[in-house]
Amino acid sequence: MSRLWADYTPATISPPNVTTPGAGPFPPLMGRCCISNNLPFSDRSASPQLLERYVVFDKGRVVYAITSAPSLFNGNRSTPGQAPLETSQMFVLAVSWVVCIGVLHNAVRPQNNHNNIQHQIVSFITVMMWAVSSIFLLPLAASALPSFHYSSNHVPAYDYIVVGGGTSGLVIANRLSENPDVTVLVIEAGGSVYNNPNVTNVNGYGLAFGTDIDWAYESVNQTYAGGAKQTLRAAKALGGTSTINGLSYARAQVAQIDAWEKLGNDGWNWDSLFPYYKKSESFQIPDAARAEAGHMTWVVEDHGLNGPLKTGWAYTQANTSVPVTLNTTLQNLGLEWNPDINSGYMNGFSVMPTTADQTANVREDAARAYYYPYQGRKNIHVKLDSLVSKLTWKSGCETPTAEGVVFSSNGETFTVRAKREVVLSAGALVSPLLLELSGVGNPAILKQYGIETVVDLPTVGENLQDQLNNGEAWTVAGNLSVTGGQTYVAYPSFSQLYGNGSSTVASQLKSSLPAYAAQVAAANGNATRASDILDFFNIQYDLILNDELPLAELLFFNSAGSWASQYWGLLPFSRGNVHIGSPNTTAGGLIDPKYFMLDIDTSIQTQASRLARQTLHTAPLASFVGSELRPGANVTTDAEFAEFLKASYRSNYHSVGTTAMMAKSKGGVVDPAAKVYDAGVLPFQVCGHLTSTLYAMAEKVADAIKADQHESRIKHAPWTL
């Protein structure tokens, strides 16, 4: 018997055209026994939208899962996408949205005959099992993905292969599969977490950390921050890190997206991206009572109402006067109320929306938004628990062009070919490793591991940027206590952080940029020229001196007995890298963010810490605040703050830039049309949270791929996917 390959997905199928025992190559031991998600027994001819499975039984043993290959029942054993099967060993098990069970010996129920004894037997078994399944099994149905197999020597080709079923990958796969004439394969290292309470809990940030769905990448020792390693969280799950992040929905700033075009990315600016922010979004407008109680405001024209991704505020959003007190306090410090931080202008204070389904009161991740509602499409297949090890390349091409991928699953290795495109969307910490394992990168690094250079591109894995995250805490004075979601966020600008010292700091920073660029270039072995880094830094400098652009983010929380603030500089100048640590796997990648490498990052983090302290000591909030627990009132000088920050920081889990989208001459890895799309292509950090921009970017990319603009694909990138 041929071994078969897992995780074909289509859930909606046509019934097999079998009307007589013995039809096709299979023995006359077949039966149909389906329990739909809403009827005890259903016939597709009567209800064409039901998600059903068809089962073949051989002596009571279920041996094979089938969805969309009715021609197998008609004697065709070479159906595209299906391996030849040994008929004596064939059987079927249905697992998604329906539960099928039962055995029929020596009979096949005619397709539309409801009066024979076999149908009565099937109906009886089905009704009984439906009663049981409705109690025990149907809550699991939405998350159950069907299991399919290909033989190791017969793996079908797909039009598109998406490497990584995460935030960007699932958006692109969804949009490409809207065309029923193309086939899409998504390869994901993790599994489905649809019913995982550590994922679904809208107030459960951090519950999934350290569990089996957390990659928990470990950095190398951080030279500029005391030598300790850092853990970088990322999800090993369908839906990617959108399944474990903080649910924050905050877009970037207009000027920041416009700056992408200055780096050689024609057509990438706010005006071109804003429609895709809206296209991806289904903003849930809260009722007036909830909005008033939670102090939620928005500008409806800036939101999409019909996209796949639900945004808004969870029903567990706190009902409290805290945001009113915070707002008055921050106004006294020069930060005004911002009615909608997703309008493209973020400066000020607001109650931030989230990626939550307010009706179900669960997290809205990429899989819930872009995959599960569409898993019935026959032309999108998801391969879970499968790890891609490298790309394969077409032979005879003047420009190296990806042909497919090699991946492992259940101890076996497979190669699958893309007829049109490979979309690499494995994340900022993994996509560059896959490129290096495939021969794209710095020849000096590839040579260490015996990898032949296909494309000489030293900037792969460079330009890694992550934000620093620190926190402070105080006791609570009085009886003030808050429960529920608290998404209170302040976005101060450069001048609001530095106050009267702004001009002095700006002048010092400008004069330091050449030395900073030289330091970064030396640290990466001149993989990127200092002059190119300086050009990059000058653009970033102009951005942060723009008073409308926020330079830091401060979150405020209250719980029984304490106040807390978390904060981070939004646009770090320090640049690190990530490279392979093995010749044949992405495991053990050498991640070096180089936190605190450049003094300006320490300075910005210090000013954010000071502003958090100042906020808690300013009226009217000060009357509800007791003593400072961390860092302690004795920490006052720049040196003392730097010591505290370096001893207590963590990664903000916002890695970007490792496959930067910009001109190759400026250190770019991909061009505006190359097919690597995840957080790695962002040339520098965004002022909001990454998720919203990644959804929008992937929507825009999907449209570009569907337009099939081959003539404009290769502009700066020295290869194409």
Short mmCIF file of C-alpha atoms in Angstrom, two decimals, residues 177-378:
data_model
loop_
_atom_site.label_atom_id
_atom_site.label_comp_id
_atom_site.label_asym_id
_atom_site.label_seq_id
_atom_site.Cartn_x
_atom_site.Cartn_y
_atom_site.Cartn_z
CA SER A 177 -7.52 30.79 -3.48
CA GLU A 178 -10.47 33.06 -4.25
CA ASN A 179 -9.80 32.01 -7.83
CA PRO A 180 -11.08 28.42 -8.00
CA ASP A 181 -8.83 27.73 -10.97
CA VAL A 182 -5.61 28.00 -8.96
CA THR A 183 -4.33 25.70 -6.25
CA VAL A 184 -2.61 26.89 -3.09
CA LEU A 185 -0.59 24.90 -0.57
CA VAL A 186 0.22 26.34 2.85
CA ILE A 187 2.99 24.62 4.80
CA GLU A 188 2.91 25.36 8.53
CA ALA A 189 5.24 24.04 11.22
CA GLY A 190 2.59 24.16 13.94
CA GLY A 191 -0.91 22.80 14.36
CA SER A 192 -4.41 24.15 14.85
CA VAL A 193 -5.03 26.04 18.10
CA TYR A 194 -8.67 26.89 17.47
CA ASN A 195 -9.83 25.61 20.86
CA ASN A 196 -6.68 26.33 22.87
CA PRO A 197 -7.79 28.45 25.87
CA ASN A 198 -4.31 29.96 26.12
CA VAL A 199 -4.99 31.41 22.67
CA THR A 200 -8.68 32.29 22.73
CA ASN A 201 -8.68 34.17 26.07
CA VAL A 202 -8.86 37.87 25.21
CA ASN A 203 -7.33 38.80 28.57
CA GLY A 204 -4.80 35.97 28.58
CA TYR A 205 -1.69 37.60 27.14
CA GLY A 206 1.30 35.48 28.12
CA LEU A 207 -0.62 32.30 28.90
CA ALA A 208 0.81 30.57 25.83
CA PHE A 209 4.39 31.60 26.57
CA GLY A 210 6.55 28.61 27.39
CA THR A 211 3.97 26.11 26.12
CA ASP A 212 4.36 23.78 23.16
CA ILE A 213 3.05 26.42 20.74
CA ASP A 214 5.78 28.92 21.65
CA TRP A 215 8.99 28.68 19.63
CA ALA A 216 10.72 30.59 22.45
CA TYR A 217 13.71 31.48 20.30
CA GLU A 218 16.84 32.22 22.29
CA SER A 219 19.20 35.01 21.33
CA VAL A 220 22.94 34.91 21.65
CA ASN A 221 24.44 36.68 24.66
CA GLN A 222 23.70 40.38 24.41
CA THR A 223 27.02 42.19 24.55
CA TYR A 224 25.59 45.66 25.19
CA ALA A 225 23.09 44.61 27.86
CA GLY A 226 25.04 42.74 30.50
CA GLY A 227 25.73 39.61 28.46
CA ALA A 228 22.46 37.80 29.18
CA LYS A 229 20.42 36.00 26.53
CA GLN A 230 16.87 36.97 25.63
CA THR A 231 13.84 34.82 24.80
CA LEU A 232 11.94 35.95 21.72
CA ARG A 233 8.35 34.72 21.62
CA ALA A 234 6.78 33.51 18.37
CA ALA A 235 3.93 31.07 17.83
CA LYS A 236 4.25 27.59 16.37
CA ALA A 237 0.64 27.42 15.23
CA LEU A 238 -1.71 27.95 12.32
CA GLY A 239 -2.24 31.70 12.52
CA GLY A 240 1.34 32.42 13.51
CA THR A 241 2.18 34.89 16.24
CA SER A 242 -1.25 36.50 15.90
CA THR A 243 -2.35 33.58 18.12
CA ILE A 244 -0.21 34.65 21.10
CA ASN A 245 0.39 38.39 20.73
CA GLY A 246 -1.21 41.14 22.80
CA LEU A 247 -4.17 41.57 20.38
CA SER A 248 -3.31 45.24 19.89
CA TYR A 249 -4.65 46.84 16.72
CA ALA A 250 -2.66 50.00 16.03
CA ARG A 251 -1.63 51.01 12.53
CA ALA A 252 1.49 52.87 11.50
CA GLN A 253 1.89 56.61 10.97
CA VAL A 254 1.32 58.22 7.55
CA ALA A 255 4.83 59.70 7.29
CA GLN A 256 6.40 56.40 8.21
CA ILE A 257 4.73 54.39 5.46
CA ASP A 258 5.47 57.20 2.99
CA ALA A 259 9.15 56.81 3.93
CA TRP A 260 9.16 53.28 2.46
CA GLU A 261 8.93 54.83 -0.99
CA LYS A 262 12.04 56.91 -0.29
CA LEU A 263 13.96 53.65 0.08
CA GLY A 264 13.23 52.65 -3.51
CA ASN A 265 9.87 50.97 -3.02
CA ASP A 266 7.74 52.49 -5.75
CA GLY A 267 4.04 52.29 -5.00
CA TRP A 268 4.48 51.68 -1.27
CA ASN A 269 3.11 54.69 0.56
CA TRP A 270 0.24 55.52 2.89
CA ASP A 271 -2.24 56.28 0.14
CA SER A 272 -1.62 52.90 -1.49
CA LEU A 273 -1.66 50.92 1.77
CA PHE A 274 -4.57 52.60 3.57
CA PRO A 275 -7.27 50.91 1.42
CA TYR A 276 -5.77 47.55 2.37
CA TYR A 277 -5.91 48.35 6.08
CA LYS A 278 -9.63 48.79 5.53
CA LYS A 279 -10.01 45.80 3.21
CA SER A 280 -8.63 43.46 5.86
CA GLU A 281 -10.80 44.82 8.68
CA SER A 282 -14.27 44.15 10.01
CA PHE A 283 -14.56 46.85 12.65
CA GLN A 284 -17.19 45.98 15.26
CA ILE A 285 -18.87 49.17 16.38
CA PRO A 286 -19.78 48.89 20.06
CA ASP A 287 -23.20 49.98 21.22
CA ALA A 288 -23.46 53.41 22.80
CA ALA A 289 -23.63 52.13 26.37
CA ARG A 290 -20.48 50.02 26.02
CA ALA A 291 -18.64 52.79 24.23
CA GLU A 292 -19.43 55.28 26.97
CA ALA A 293 -18.60 52.86 29.77
CA GLY A 294 -15.27 51.90 28.23
CA HIS A 295 -14.46 55.38 26.89
CA MET A 296 -14.07 54.04 23.35
CA THR A 297 -13.94 56.45 20.43
CA TRP A 298 -13.33 55.95 16.73
CA VAL A 299 -13.64 57.56 13.31
CA VAL A 300 -15.76 55.14 11.34
CA GLU A 301 -14.53 56.41 7.95
CA ASP A 302 -11.04 55.17 8.83
CA HIS A 303 -12.15 51.57 9.33
CA GLY A 304 -13.21 48.70 7.15
CA LEU A 305 -16.54 47.10 8.01
CA ASN A 306 -16.62 44.06 5.74
CA GLY A 307 -13.16 42.48 5.89
CA PRO A 308 -12.25 39.10 7.37
CA LEU A 309 -10.49 40.41 10.51
CA LYS A 310 -12.71 41.42 13.42
CA THR A 311 -11.41 44.39 15.40
CA GLY A 312 -12.85 46.52 18.18
CA TRP A 313 -13.09 46.02 21.92
CA ALA A 314 -13.86 42.78 23.72
CA TYR A 315 -16.93 42.56 25.94
CA THR A 316 -14.56 42.20 28.88
CA GLN A 317 -13.13 45.69 28.31
CA ALA A 318 -12.97 47.39 31.70
CA ASN A 319 -15.82 49.69 32.76
CA THR A 320 -13.99 52.28 34.81
CA SER A 321 -13.17 55.96 35.15
CA VAL A 322 -9.43 55.24 34.91
CA PRO A 323 -9.08 56.36 31.26
CA VAL A 324 -10.77 59.67 32.11
CA THR A 325 -8.29 60.24 34.92
CA LEU A 326 -5.39 59.20 32.71
CA ASN A 327 -6.57 61.45 29.92
CA THR A 328 -6.74 64.52 32.15
CA THR A 329 -3.34 63.67 33.62
CA LEU A 330 -1.67 63.28 30.23
CA GLN A 331 -3.29 66.47 28.96
CA ASN A 332 -1.58 68.21 31.85
CA LEU A 333 1.67 66.81 30.40
CA GLY A 334 0.90 67.97 26.86
CA LEU A 335 -0.59 64.78 25.34
CA GLU A 336 -4.08 65.30 23.98
CA TRP A 337 -6.86 62.76 23.52
CA ASN A 338 -6.64 60.99 20.16
CA PRO A 339 -10.12 59.88 19.01
CA ASP A 340 -8.71 57.17 16.72
CA ILE A 341 -5.06 56.11 16.62
CA ASN A 342 -5.78 54.12 13.44
CA SER A 343 -6.36 57.22 11.33
CA GLY A 344 -2.66 57.44 10.46
CA TYR A 345 -1.90 59.98 13.20
CA MET A 346 -1.04 58.37 16.50
CA ASN A 347 0.25 61.07 18.82
CA GLY A 348 -1.68 61.43 22.09
CA PHE A 349 -3.65 59.19 24.45
CA SER A 350 -6.37 56.70 23.52
CA VAL A 351 -8.14 53.45 24.37
CA MET A 352 -6.65 51.09 21.81
CA PRO A 353 -8.85 48.62 19.90
CA THR A 354 -7.91 44.96 19.67
CA THR A 355 -8.18 41.97 17.38
CA ALA A 356 -11.04 40.36 19.26
CA ASP A 357 -14.38 38.91 18.23
CA GLN A 358 -16.66 40.84 20.57
CA THR A 359 -19.61 38.49 19.97
CA ALA A 360 -17.75 35.28 20.78
CA ASN A 361 -15.40 37.14 23.15
CA VAL A 362 -12.36 35.31 21.78
CA ARG A 363 -9.11 36.33 20.14
CA GLU A 364 -9.33 37.03 16.43
CA ASP A 365 -6.15 35.62 14.92
CA ALA A 366 -5.15 35.12 11.29
CA ALA A 367 -6.51 31.57 11.16
CA ARG A 368 -9.93 32.56 12.56
CA ALA A 369 -10.13 35.48 10.16
CA TYR A 370 -8.59 34.12 6.98
CA TYR A 371 -8.63 30.33 7.12
CA TYR A 372 -11.31 28.57 9.17
CA PRO A 373 -14.28 30.32 7.51
CA TYR A 374 -12.85 29.38 4.11
CA GLN A 375 -11.43 25.92 4.70
CA GLY A 376 -14.18 24.46 2.55
CA ARG A 377 -12.45 25.67 -0.60
CA LYS A 378 -11.24 22.71 -2.60
#
